[in-house]
XYZ file of C-alpha atoms in Angstrom:
539
model
C -23.802 4.472 46.032
C -21.167 6.643 44.321
C -17.920 5.621 44.240
C -15.853 6.495 47.400
C -13.091 4.175 47.345
C -9.219 4.849 45.499
C -9.539 3.015 41.317
C -8.059 -0.300 41.712
C -7.398 -2.725 38.882
C -9.482 -5.041 37.580
C -8.412 -8.324 37.106
C -9.280 -10.048 33.163
C -11.643 -12.470 34.629
C -14.180 -10.633 36.177
C -13.799 -8.012 33.483
C -14.503 -10.408 30.790
C -17.147 -12.034 32.719
C -19.336 -8.653 32.893
C -18.962 -8.282 29.030
C -20.480 -12.133 29.429
C -23.684 -10.404 31.079
C -24.427 -8.626 28.790
C -24.983 -5.448 30.205
C -24.969 -1.374 28.357
C -20.805 0.338 28.272
C -22.998 2.497 31.046
C -23.496 -0.367 32.921
C -19.958 -1.505 32.533
C -18.552 1.793 33.213
C -21.423 1.695 36.970
C -20.059 -2.304 37.017
C -16.044 -1.156 37.645
C -16.039 1.170 39.759
C -18.382 -0.819 41.969
C -15.805 -3.748 41.482
C -12.756 -0.352 42.262
C -14.679 -0.557 45.395
C -15.731 -3.673 46.205
C -12.302 -5.393 46.288
C -10.050 -2.869 47.288
C -7.006 -5.216 48.266
C -6.036 -5.118 52.042
C -8.703 -3.389 53.608
C -10.911 -4.678 56.289
C -14.507 -4.824 55.592
C -17.254 -3.643 57.357
C -20.579 -6.888 57.920
C -21.943 -4.801 55.333
C -19.322 -4.541 53.037
C -19.636 -7.905 53.157
C -22.572 -8.901 52.892
C -23.057 -7.115 50.286
C -19.485 -9.235 48.202
C -21.426 -12.037 48.908
C -24.089 -11.058 46.922
C -22.358 -9.719 44.270
C -20.870 -12.339 43.383
C -23.968 -14.198 43.095
C -24.225 -11.602 40.591
C -21.185 -11.693 38.571
C -22.469 -16.149 39.007
C -25.341 -14.653 37.057
C -27.281 -16.858 39.717
C -29.738 -14.239 39.159
C -32.209 -16.587 41.968
C -30.085 -16.943 44.278
C -29.045 -12.948 43.744
C -32.517 -11.245 44.141
C -33.020 -13.523 47.156
C -29.145 -12.142 48.258
C -29.568 -8.743 47.911
C -33.120 -8.608 49.277
C -32.172 -9.772 52.632
C -29.171 -7.852 52.769
C -31.602 -4.796 52.160
C -33.586 -5.837 55.071
C -30.555 -6.333 57.294
C -28.943 -2.943 56.328
C -31.251 -0.047 55.966
C -28.110 3.037 56.175
C -26.186 1.326 54.096
C -24.432 2.563 51.326
C -24.318 -0.357 49.232
C -28.818 0.330 49.450
C -28.486 1.646 46.236
C -26.472 -0.853 44.838
C -28.549 -3.396 45.837
C -31.711 -1.688 45.358
C -30.429 -1.564 41.809
C -29.353 -4.710 41.539
C -33.226 -6.679 42.810
C -34.021 -5.206 39.750
C -32.433 -6.086 37.880
C -32.716 -9.767 38.374
C -36.201 -9.425 38.790
C -35.239 -8.669 34.419
C -32.678 -11.353 33.942
C -35.701 -13.762 35.879
C -38.056 -12.542 33.085
C -40.895 -11.546 35.806
C -44.134 -9.489 34.830
C -42.261 -6.285 32.294
C -45.051 -4.073 34.785
C -43.605 -5.289 38.080
C -39.848 -5.117 36.540
C -40.884 -1.269 34.597
C -42.389 0.312 39.067
C -39.310 -1.320 40.468
C -36.973 0.321 38.793
C -39.532 3.796 38.198
C -39.177 3.460 42.100
C -35.851 2.876 42.482
C -35.022 6.432 40.062
C -37.998 8.361 42.365
C -35.848 6.990 45.267
C -32.228 7.286 43.668
C -32.195 10.124 41.778
C -28.273 10.902 42.342
C -27.006 7.434 42.433
C -24.775 6.029 39.543
C -27.100 3.172 38.604
C -29.357 6.575 37.825
C -29.276 5.980 34.472
C -29.039 2.637 33.543
C -31.902 2.076 35.455
C -33.430 5.241 33.410
C -32.289 2.903 30.053
C -34.131 -0.237 30.981
C -37.414 1.443 32.027
C -37.310 2.777 27.967
C -37.081 -0.999 27.286
C -39.575 -2.117 28.254
C -41.786 1.104 28.798
C -41.511 0.125 25.247
C -42.165 -3.095 24.780
C -45.239 -2.828 27.611
C -46.316 0.349 25.084
C -46.399 -1.927 22.329
C -48.856 -4.638 24.657
C -51.575 -1.439 25.209
C -49.826 -1.723 28.232
C -49.083 1.900 30.238
C -48.656 3.197 27.516
C -50.014 6.677 28.827
C -47.796 6.806 31.683
C -45.155 5.900 29.446
C -45.060 8.053 26.872
C -45.051 10.466 29.432
C -42.152 9.399 30.951
C -40.392 9.736 28.146
C -41.219 13.252 27.442
C -39.854 13.550 30.918
C -37.465 11.299 29.328
C -36.589 14.048 26.929
C -35.822 16.985 28.951
C -32.515 13.990 30.894
C -29.284 16.353 30.136
C -27.295 12.819 29.685
C -27.740 11.902 25.757
C -27.761 8.284 26.238
C -30.848 8.589 27.843
C -32.699 10.716 26.428
C -32.270 9.573 22.934
C -33.293 6.510 23.676
C -36.863 8.112 24.895
C -37.044 10.406 21.790
C -36.400 7.048 19.510
C -38.344 5.413 21.753
C -40.995 7.904 20.950
C -40.381 8.228 18.087
C -41.193 4.383 17.778
C -44.440 4.665 19.081
C -45.211 7.308 16.601
C -44.918 11.222 18.423
C -44.475 13.446 15.855
C -41.197 16.373 17.811
C -39.149 12.946 18.306
C -37.845 13.970 14.701
C -37.413 17.705 15.407
C -36.108 16.741 18.635
C -33.789 14.888 17.236
C -32.870 17.608 14.911
C -32.266 19.458 17.190
C -30.330 17.392 19.540
C -28.372 16.780 16.091
C -27.872 20.615 15.374
C -26.552 22.038 18.134
C -24.207 18.487 19.575
C -20.485 18.965 19.472
C -20.064 14.756 19.631
C -19.825 12.951 17.094
C -20.592 10.089 18.644
C -23.985 11.161 20.048
C -24.600 12.706 16.311
C -23.568 9.487 14.532
C -25.901 7.692 16.516
C -28.921 9.768 15.822
C -28.084 9.550 11.607
C -28.928 6.137 11.784
C -32.652 6.681 14.111
C -32.794 9.492 11.334
C -32.447 6.305 8.641
C -35.876 5.055 10.050
C -37.871 7.951 9.747
C -40.707 7.931 7.022
C -40.473 11.712 6.554
C -39.253 13.802 3.556
C -37.673 16.522 6.338
C -35.293 13.144 7.940
C -34.507 12.766 4.576
C -33.715 15.904 3.582
C -31.432 16.331 6.733
C -29.869 13.515 5.233
C -29.112 14.423 2.394
C -27.338 18.058 3.786
C -25.021 15.648 6.000
C -23.467 14.125 2.751
C -23.035 16.583 0.916
C -22.352 19.527 3.593
C -21.257 18.098 7.207
C -17.531 19.054 8.253
C -16.920 15.501 9.816
C -16.350 12.821 6.671
C -17.461 10.120 8.893
C -20.314 11.772 9.983
C -20.293 11.914 5.953
C -20.299 8.800 4.989
C -22.554 7.404 7.042
C -25.514 9.938 6.300
C -24.281 8.509 3.492
C -25.012 5.029 4.327
C -28.137 5.745 4.976
C -29.082 7.705 1.936
C -28.725 4.306 0.565
C -31.136 2.264 2.077
C -33.349 4.400 1.726
C -35.621 4.548 -1.863
C -36.178 7.250 -2.111
C -35.927 8.376 -6.063
C -34.356 12.313 -3.412
C -32.190 9.356 -2.250
C -30.495 7.905 -5.142
C -29.994 11.188 -7.263
C -28.478 12.729 -3.834
C -26.042 9.806 -4.102
C -25.420 10.443 -7.796
C -24.255 14.029 -7.580
C -22.033 12.817 -4.480
C -20.645 10.367 -7.292
C -20.220 13.010 -9.052
C -18.802 15.735 -7.798
C -15.437 16.632 -6.510
C -17.122 15.224 -3.197
C -13.617 13.367 -1.585
C -12.442 9.944 -3.186
C -13.633 7.890 -0.056
C -17.197 9.605 0.141
C -17.202 9.085 -3.514
C -16.310 4.879 -3.353
C -18.728 5.070 -0.234
C -21.446 5.923 -2.718
C -20.800 3.817 -5.070
C -21.349 0.784 -3.042
C -24.808 2.179 -1.900
C -25.603 1.341 -6.012
C -27.259 -2.433 -5.789
C -29.309 -1.450 -8.726
C -27.192 -4.185 -10.811
C -29.032 -4.205 -14.138
C -29.739 -1.313 -14.416
C -28.685 0.105 -18.032
C -27.927 4.359 -16.275
C -25.671 2.401 -12.481
C -23.707 0.747 -15.410
C -22.959 3.588 -17.635
C -22.505 6.065 -14.379
C -19.649 3.371 -13.168
C -18.280 2.127 -16.337
C -18.194 6.559 -17.073
C -16.412 7.303 -14.248
C -13.126 4.048 -14.706
C -13.256 5.786 -18.145
C -13.021 9.249 -17.984
C -12.168 10.255 -13.430
C -8.884 11.582 -13.251
C -8.464 10.180 -9.854
C -7.540 6.469 -10.133
C -8.865 4.452 -7.567
C -12.148 6.313 -7.692
C -11.782 5.331 -11.782
C -10.439 0.987 -10.844
C -13.942 0.628 -7.821
C -15.894 1.462 -10.616
C -14.223 -1.532 -12.285
C -14.290 -4.061 -9.650
C -17.549 -3.299 -8.765
C -19.286 -3.623 -12.591
C -16.937 -7.069 -12.123
C -19.640 -7.713 -9.568
C -21.998 -7.577 -11.865
C -22.066 -10.500 -14.175
C -24.345 -9.297 -17.297
C -23.928 -9.077 -20.499
C -23.633 -5.275 -20.048
C -21.760 -4.943 -17.348
C -19.108 -7.442 -19.853
C -18.723 -5.261 -22.497
C -18.862 -1.976 -19.813
C -15.432 -3.697 -18.868
C -13.746 -4.749 -22.895
C -14.436 -1.298 -22.760
C -12.612 -0.156 -20.522
C -9.614 -1.733 -21.428
C -9.821 -1.317 -24.734
C -10.562 2.144 -23.951
C -9.810 3.594 -20.879
C -6.125 6.017 -20.031
C -4.535 4.674 -17.174
C -2.800 0.995 -17.325
C -3.547 0.160 -14.015
C -6.779 1.130 -14.904
C -6.916 -1.379 -17.571
C -5.202 -4.098 -15.690
C -8.568 -3.298 -12.768
C -10.818 -4.640 -15.887
C -8.331 -7.520 -16.796
C -8.762 -9.038 -13.327
C -12.727 -7.831 -13.064
C -12.502 -9.417 -16.518
C -11.629 -13.483 -15.211
C -13.800 -13.336 -12.132
C -16.478 -13.946 -14.791
C -15.160 -16.975 -15.304
C -16.020 -18.578 -18.856
C -14.345 -18.772 -22.887
C -15.540 -15.486 -23.140
C -13.068 -14.165 -20.527
C -10.402 -16.622 -21.413
C -10.742 -14.479 -25.147
C -10.503 -11.321 -23.832
C -7.462 -12.131 -22.033
C -5.524 -14.113 -24.441
C -6.239 -11.452 -26.970
C -4.985 -9.390 -25.298
C -1.768 -11.822 -23.264
C -0.830 -12.027 -27.383
C -1.389 -8.834 -29.555
C -1.462 -5.587 -26.922
C 1.424 -3.456 -27.046
C 1.227 -2.658 -22.963
C 4.162 -5.239 -22.029
C 2.617 -4.796 -18.717
C -0.794 -5.067 -19.566
C 0.358 -8.923 -21.423
C 1.673 -9.839 -17.817
C -1.213 -8.719 -16.057
C -3.443 -9.813 -18.621
C -1.308 -13.394 -18.556
C -1.518 -13.863 -15.020
C -4.878 -13.387 -14.517
C -5.986 -16.357 -16.887
C -5.308 -19.021 -14.774
C -7.021 -17.035 -11.953
C -10.054 -18.221 -14.193
C -9.850 -21.577 -13.229
C -10.835 -22.508 -17.528
C -9.292 -26.360 -18.398
C -9.359 -24.342 -21.115
C -6.266 -21.975 -19.503
C -3.646 -24.710 -20.064
C -4.175 -24.418 -23.462
C -4.383 -21.080 -23.693
C -1.036 -19.560 -21.347
C 0.713 -23.086 -23.759
C 0.133 -21.123 -26.488
C 1.491 -17.519 -25.198
C 5.395 -20.113 -23.702
C 5.528 -21.027 -27.577
C 4.391 -17.695 -29.160
C 5.303 -15.177 -27.774
C 8.841 -13.597 -28.497
C 8.818 -11.530 -25.737
C 11.132 -13.467 -22.977
C 8.974 -11.427 -19.965
C 5.392 -12.729 -21.183
C 7.219 -16.538 -21.451
C 8.010 -16.011 -18.237
C 4.928 -15.035 -16.818
C 3.080 -18.004 -19.004
C 5.299 -20.433 -16.407
C 4.895 -19.181 -13.133
C 1.100 -19.085 -14.605
C 0.622 -22.607 -16.051
C 2.372 -23.202 -12.567
C -0.933 -22.237 -10.071
C -3.091 -23.855 -12.270
C -2.066 -26.982 -10.251
C -3.097 -29.450 -13.401
C -1.652 -32.472 -14.247
C -0.408 -32.000 -17.258
C 1.339 -28.798 -15.969
C 4.598 -30.884 -14.404
C 5.407 -32.205 -17.805
C 5.487 -29.070 -19.539
C 7.435 -27.486 -17.140
C 9.972 -30.538 -16.162
C 10.945 -30.610 -19.977
C 11.245 -26.749 -20.224
C 14.315 -26.293 -17.868
C 16.083 -29.062 -19.188
C 15.534 -28.523 -22.427
C 15.089 -24.633 -23.982
C 18.029 -23.249 -26.082
C 16.931 -20.054 -23.167
C 19.114 -20.527 -20.260
C 17.199 -17.396 -17.734
C 13.870 -19.825 -19.350
C 15.282 -23.254 -18.737
C 16.109 -21.145 -15.602
C 12.203 -20.276 -14.578
C 10.467 -23.215 -16.079
C 12.718 -24.707 -13.226
C 11.251 -22.033 -10.696
C 7.492 -22.799 -11.461
C 8.402 -27.168 -11.101
C 10.152 -26.488 -7.870
C 7.035 -24.473 -6.597
C 4.136 -27.180 -7.226
C 2.903 -29.875 -4.947
C 5.156 -32.526 -4.297
C 8.552 -31.815 -6.223
C 10.435 -34.842 -5.271
C 14.575 -34.515 -4.714
C 15.804 -37.142 -6.940
C 13.475 -34.845 -10.629
C 15.336 -31.638 -9.748
C 18.645 -34.088 -9.783
C 17.482 -34.587 -12.872
C 17.024 -31.191 -14.046
C 20.589 -30.678 -12.867
C 22.082 -33.681 -14.474
C 20.647 -33.113 -17.639
C 20.576 -29.131 -18.623
C 23.256 -27.809 -20.860
C 23.410 -23.937 -18.754
C 25.273 -23.997 -15.750
C 23.156 -21.265 -14.091
C 19.635 -23.684 -13.816
C 22.266 -26.286 -12.673
C 23.053 -23.840 -9.696
C 19.073 -22.640 -9.676
C 18.893 -26.403 -9.007
C 21.083 -26.367 -6.449
C 19.068 -24.439 -4.014
C 15.730 -26.148 -4.942
C 17.291 -29.087 -4.220
C 17.828 -28.093 -0.914
C 14.913 -26.118 0.194
C 11.699 -28.471 -1.712
C 13.579 -32.052 -1.290
C 13.332 -33.781 2.117
C 16.327 -33.132 4.009
C 17.730 -37.052 4.800
C 17.220 -37.394 0.402
C 18.842 -33.671 -0.338
C 21.703 -34.191 1.562
C 22.647 -37.008 -0.194
C 21.500 -35.728 -4.046
C 24.006 -33.173 -2.963
C 27.015 -35.383 -1.035
C 26.952 -37.336 -4.013
C 27.569 -33.503 -6.485
C 30.093 -32.852 -4.231
C 32.411 -36.368 -4.994
C 31.042 -35.985 -8.393
C 31.677 -32.906 -9.661
C 34.008 -31.435 -12.381
C 33.932 -27.754 -12.404
C 35.069 -25.623 -8.824
C 32.023 -23.126 -8.996
C 29.422 -25.759 -8.911
C 30.858 -27.533 -5.730
C 30.758 -23.968 -3.733
C 28.128 -23.782 -4.708
C 26.637 -27.538 -3.959
C 28.277 -26.519 -0.198
C 26.329 -23.218 -0.060
C 23.399 -25.223 -0.790
C 24.298 -27.872 1.941
C 24.091 -25.167 4.415
C 20.773 -24.566 3.708
C 19.690 -27.359 5.590
C 20.875 -26.474 8.568
C 21.498 -30.046 10.498
C 23.913 -32.226 12.104
C 24.218 -34.597 8.495
C 24.948 -31.740 6.759
C 28.766 -30.150 9.222
C 29.996 -33.662 8.989
C 29.595 -33.130 4.882
C 31.701 -29.955 5.372
C 34.054 -30.468 7.254
C 34.688 -34.047 5.375
C 34.823 -30.741 1.895
C 37.168 -28.907 4.371
C 39.219 -32.223 4.367
C 39.220 -34.309 1.445
C 38.156 -31.707 -1.405
C 40.747 -30.263 -3.883
C 40.434 -27.014 -4.959
C 41.325 -24.130 -2.322
C 38.564 -22.309 -2.952
C 36.063 -24.907 -2.286
C 37.825 -26.112 0.945
C 37.190 -21.666 1.941
C 33.654 -21.875 0.848
C 33.215 -25.094 3.316
C 33.945 -23.045 6.211
C 32.466 -20.030 5.382
C 29.120 -22.656 5.719
C 30.342 -24.136 8.377
C 30.562 -21.187 10.177
C 26.707 -20.024 8.907
C 24.533 -22.897 11.314
C 24.325 -22.169 14.286
C 24.515 -25.809 16.401
C 26.811 -27.157 19.339
C 28.172 -29.540 16.123
C 29.380 -27.130 13.452
C 31.011 -24.966 16.308
C 33.058 -28.499 17.379
C 33.795 -29.123 13.246
C 34.796 -25.932 12.913
C 37.755 -26.193 16.073
C 38.742 -29.060 14.923
C 39.600 -27.228 11.737
C 42.050 -25.070 13.738
C 44.143 -28.112 14.774
C 44.400 -29.073 11.263
């Protein structure tokens, strides 16, 4: 039946039910059209439409036995209905779902196609015939007439049906299938169809098919198709395919294609592959490709690959490629990787590379990483490298990290390093407000004390943090630190904070601190803060 009523919106539930069936895209399209007709809200249903609706609801419910019986009853009663072809299609489909003998179901769909060649379900029935016929051909049943059917389907005006027929013919050894596929590929402009043909070509054990894939991979204007051809070649163990992949990698093809070709290299232990990747990393002007080659080496976990990465780390021109080598080496784990990273972190003249090596040391998760980072912290003359080591230490989550960071936050003579140690310490798990208060109380650096105030507000439980900060407001002599405390309290943003800030407005001896407390109250969006501001206006 061809849809003949206006298009209506289909509910999401109905669509999900159809997808749950596992129907093909084409089947879904047909079912959508039917549902548009069946569920035309506000119209009076005829007797046959109502009967079909009831039978079709069983299809929706995947109640195949009752659906079969209901559709058969419909066909028997409404012989002139416009829904007759729909019902007969679902009879065949229900029989398929009920695992009736494949030959009987094949004959059912075959009779349907012959009876209703113009039905909107005809193409679906043809695709079901191809699947069933392929099964029967393998078992020795229907072989001759099935092949005749497939040859007829090769002439279908529907590409999906045509391609399924050709693929099935190839599966049972038809020599003309490949030739037909190649012809369709060359004459068809539909990229989806051409992509489907590419995957079929990969299954042919034929020099002709291989040559076509190579030609597509090198010259096809559509990049998406070239990439598919490259992946198809990567699955082919023929030396010609491997040679083509290497040619693409070494060509001036777009980077996306060369990367795709790189990803197909699966002989990880092959010295030639390692040498190729190393050469790309060291000499290719495209940094993204050079980094891709470097990361590919990092996945190999072989002594040859490790040596290649070390050479890239030393000789690569671009810093980004050297960094890629660093991270790839870190992924290798083990003492050898740690020693390489430590050497770069302590000896390289490139400060950015040194920082990358420091962070990579933390990524090794080696038991020796703590000692290496502590060594860098204590011996480096560069503040940026020392800061990096502090932050990297915080990533180790080792028990000896917290005491070291705590000590540097309180005692380091360099205010910037002390502040970095505070931030690193505050990032550790289960940091207590009391410990942060100790740092605030004992450090000699005002900048560290201010930073500690905000960390107390951010890291500690709200009640503990407010208690500490309220105590600082009452005991701190420096008005600048009290102002910072006021803003730290506002970050906690609750009614207890409002009480503390209002008390500060009323009682602090410094006018700037009182003004800061008013501004802090204004930053808290609550009913209590608004009442506090109104109270201040009435002072």
